[in-house]
Coordinates of C-alpha atoms in Angstrom, one line a residue:
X1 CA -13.2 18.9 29.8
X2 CA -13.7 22.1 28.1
X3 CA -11.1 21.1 25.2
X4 CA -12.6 17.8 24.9
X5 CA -15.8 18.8 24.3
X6 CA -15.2 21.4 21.6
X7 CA -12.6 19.3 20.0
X8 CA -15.7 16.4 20.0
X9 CA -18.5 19.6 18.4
X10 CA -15.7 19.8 15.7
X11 CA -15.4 16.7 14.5
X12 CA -18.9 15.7 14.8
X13 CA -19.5 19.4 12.7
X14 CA -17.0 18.5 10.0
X15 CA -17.7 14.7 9.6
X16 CA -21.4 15.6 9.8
X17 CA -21.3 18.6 7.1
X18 CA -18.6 15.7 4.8
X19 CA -21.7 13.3 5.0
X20 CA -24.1 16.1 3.8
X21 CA -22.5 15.8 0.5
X22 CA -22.6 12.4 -0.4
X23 CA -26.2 9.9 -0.5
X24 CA -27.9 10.0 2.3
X25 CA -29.0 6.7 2.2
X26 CA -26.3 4.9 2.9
X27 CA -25.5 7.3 5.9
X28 CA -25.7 5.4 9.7
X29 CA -25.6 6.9 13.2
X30 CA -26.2 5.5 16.8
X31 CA -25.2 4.7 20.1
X32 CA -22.9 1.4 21.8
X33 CA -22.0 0.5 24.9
X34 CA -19.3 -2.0 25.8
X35 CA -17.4 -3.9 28.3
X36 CA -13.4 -3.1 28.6
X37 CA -11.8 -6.7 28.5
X38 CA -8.0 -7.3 29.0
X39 CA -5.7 -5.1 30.5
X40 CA -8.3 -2.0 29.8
X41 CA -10.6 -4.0 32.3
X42 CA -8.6 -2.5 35.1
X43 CA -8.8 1.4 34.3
X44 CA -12.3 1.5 33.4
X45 CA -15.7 -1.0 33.9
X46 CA -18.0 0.4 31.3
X47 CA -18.4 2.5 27.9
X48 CA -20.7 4.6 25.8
X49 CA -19.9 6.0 21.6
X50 CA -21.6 7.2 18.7
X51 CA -21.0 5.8 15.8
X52 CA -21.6 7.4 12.5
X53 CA -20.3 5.6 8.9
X54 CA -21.3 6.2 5.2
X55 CA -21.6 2.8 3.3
X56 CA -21.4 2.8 -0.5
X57 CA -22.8 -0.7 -2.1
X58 CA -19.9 -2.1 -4.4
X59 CA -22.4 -5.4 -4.9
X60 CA -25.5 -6.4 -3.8
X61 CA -23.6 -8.2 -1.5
X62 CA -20.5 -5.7 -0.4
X63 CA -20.2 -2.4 0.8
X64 CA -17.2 -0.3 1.2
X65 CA -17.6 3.3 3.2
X66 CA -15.9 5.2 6.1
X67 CA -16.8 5.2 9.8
X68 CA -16.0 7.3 12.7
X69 CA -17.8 8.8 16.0
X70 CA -16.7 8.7 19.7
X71 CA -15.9 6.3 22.3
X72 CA -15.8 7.5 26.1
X73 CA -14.5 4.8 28.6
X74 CA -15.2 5.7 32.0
X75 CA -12.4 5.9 34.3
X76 CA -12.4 4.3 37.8
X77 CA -10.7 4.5 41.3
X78 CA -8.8 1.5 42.0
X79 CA -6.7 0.4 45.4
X80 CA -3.2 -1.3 44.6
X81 CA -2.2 -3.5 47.3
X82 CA 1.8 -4.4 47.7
X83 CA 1.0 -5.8 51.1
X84 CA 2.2 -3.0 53.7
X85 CA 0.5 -0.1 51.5
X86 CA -2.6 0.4 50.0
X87 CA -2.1 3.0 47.4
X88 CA -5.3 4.1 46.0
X89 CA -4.9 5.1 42.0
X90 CA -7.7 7.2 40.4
X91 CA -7.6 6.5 35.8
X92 CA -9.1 9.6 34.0
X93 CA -12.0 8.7 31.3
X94 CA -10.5 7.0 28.0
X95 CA -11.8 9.2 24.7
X96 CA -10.9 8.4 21.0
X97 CA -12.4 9.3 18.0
X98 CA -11.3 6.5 15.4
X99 CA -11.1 7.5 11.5
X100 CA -11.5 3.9 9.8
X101 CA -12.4 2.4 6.2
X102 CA -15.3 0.3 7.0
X103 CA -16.4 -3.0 4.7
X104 CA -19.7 -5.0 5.1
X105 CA -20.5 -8.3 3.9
X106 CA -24.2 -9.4 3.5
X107 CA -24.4 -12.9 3.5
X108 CA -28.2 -12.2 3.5
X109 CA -30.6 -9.5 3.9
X110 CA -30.9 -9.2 7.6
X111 CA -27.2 -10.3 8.7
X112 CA -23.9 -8.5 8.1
X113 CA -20.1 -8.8 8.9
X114 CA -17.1 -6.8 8.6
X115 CA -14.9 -4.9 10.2
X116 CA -13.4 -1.2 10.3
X117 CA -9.5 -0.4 10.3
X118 CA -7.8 3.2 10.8
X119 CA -6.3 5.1 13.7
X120 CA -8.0 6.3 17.0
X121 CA -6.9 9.5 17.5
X122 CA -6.5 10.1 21.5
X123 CA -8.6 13.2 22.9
X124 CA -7.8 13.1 26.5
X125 CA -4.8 14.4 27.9
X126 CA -1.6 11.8 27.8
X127 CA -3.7 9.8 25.4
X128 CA -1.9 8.9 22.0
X129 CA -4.4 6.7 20.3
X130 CA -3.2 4.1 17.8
X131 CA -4.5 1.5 15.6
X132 CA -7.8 0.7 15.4
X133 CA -10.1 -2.0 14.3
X134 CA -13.1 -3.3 15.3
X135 CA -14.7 -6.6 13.8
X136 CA -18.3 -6.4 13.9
X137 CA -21.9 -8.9 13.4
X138 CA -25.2 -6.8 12.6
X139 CA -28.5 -7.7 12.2
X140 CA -31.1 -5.6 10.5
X141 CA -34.3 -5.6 12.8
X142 CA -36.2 -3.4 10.2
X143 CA -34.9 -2.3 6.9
X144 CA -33.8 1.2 9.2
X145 CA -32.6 -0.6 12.2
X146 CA -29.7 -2.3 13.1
X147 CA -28.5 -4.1 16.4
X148 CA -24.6 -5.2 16.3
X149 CA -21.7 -6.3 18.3
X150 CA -18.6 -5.9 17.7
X151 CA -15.1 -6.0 19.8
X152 CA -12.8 -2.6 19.5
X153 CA -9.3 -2.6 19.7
X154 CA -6.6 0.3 19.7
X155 CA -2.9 -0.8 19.9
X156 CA -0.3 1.3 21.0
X157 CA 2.4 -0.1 23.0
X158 CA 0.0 -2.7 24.5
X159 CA -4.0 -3.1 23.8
X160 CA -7.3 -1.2 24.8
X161 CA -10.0 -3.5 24.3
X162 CA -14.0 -3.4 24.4
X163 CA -16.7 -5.9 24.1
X164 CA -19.6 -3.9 22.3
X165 CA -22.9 -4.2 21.4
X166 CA -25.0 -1.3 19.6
X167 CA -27.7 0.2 17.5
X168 CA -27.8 2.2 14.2
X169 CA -30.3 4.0 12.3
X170 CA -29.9 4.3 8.9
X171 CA -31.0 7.7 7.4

């Protein structure tokens, strides 16, 4: 937990002091929380992750940027059955910190799509990560608020998927 946790101060500290440098107003941060769908479904029943992306407007319409932050899904107990035992298995938390090129497209003002595309780098132990992407619908509630959902996917030799909806500020 230790490690986690410092590796997770680091990255915020150096994505955080990257975004310092560059116009602030395109700079978003804020919370999700997701269901895990698909096989992910049966390690873990819920999710929470920061997201934090810079956005850079190509056209009034586009954006291009970076996004990154941290996803923590929760791991569960589970008893597996063969029908003389019951075996009761116990999945550690799922943690990744995906580094992703990010585009938006504004059909209008207050609605958005796009997706982000990289690699989730695996913090917990045993955890590889693997490619990321995460399509995602926003709406802009005010012109510094934004409610989205998205789905999150990381493949590696099979696929961790979440069902997400969040919020982001824009500062």
């Amino acid at each position: 937990m230790k490690k986690t946790s410092t590796t997770l101060i680091f990255l915020l500290t150096v994505t955080l002091t990257s975004f310092a440098q560059v116009d602030r107003s395109n700079f978003k941060a804020g919370l999700n929380a997701g269901i895990p769908t698909g096989d992910a479904s049966e390690i873990s029943r819920f999710s929470v992750g920061l997201d934090l992306n810079y956005h850079y407007g190509v056209s009034k319409r586009i954006d291009i940027g970076i996004a990154t932050g941290f996803l923590n899904a929760f791991g569960e107990s589970q008893t597996i059955s063969d029908g003389i035992l019951d075996i009761e298995a116990e999945f550690e938390d799922y943690q990744i910190v995906p580094v992703a090129g990010s585009l938006r497209i504004y059909p209008t003002y207050d609605l958005k799509f796009g997706a982000d595309a990289g690699y989730a780098i695996g913090i917990n132990e045993g955890n590889d990560g693997g490619f990321y992407y995460r399509p995602i619908l926003g709406y802009n509630i005010t012109g510094n608020t934004e409610v989205n959902v998205s789905y999150t996917a990381i493949e590696n030799e099979g696929t961790f998927s979440l069902v997400m909806a969040g919020i982001l500020f824009l500062f």
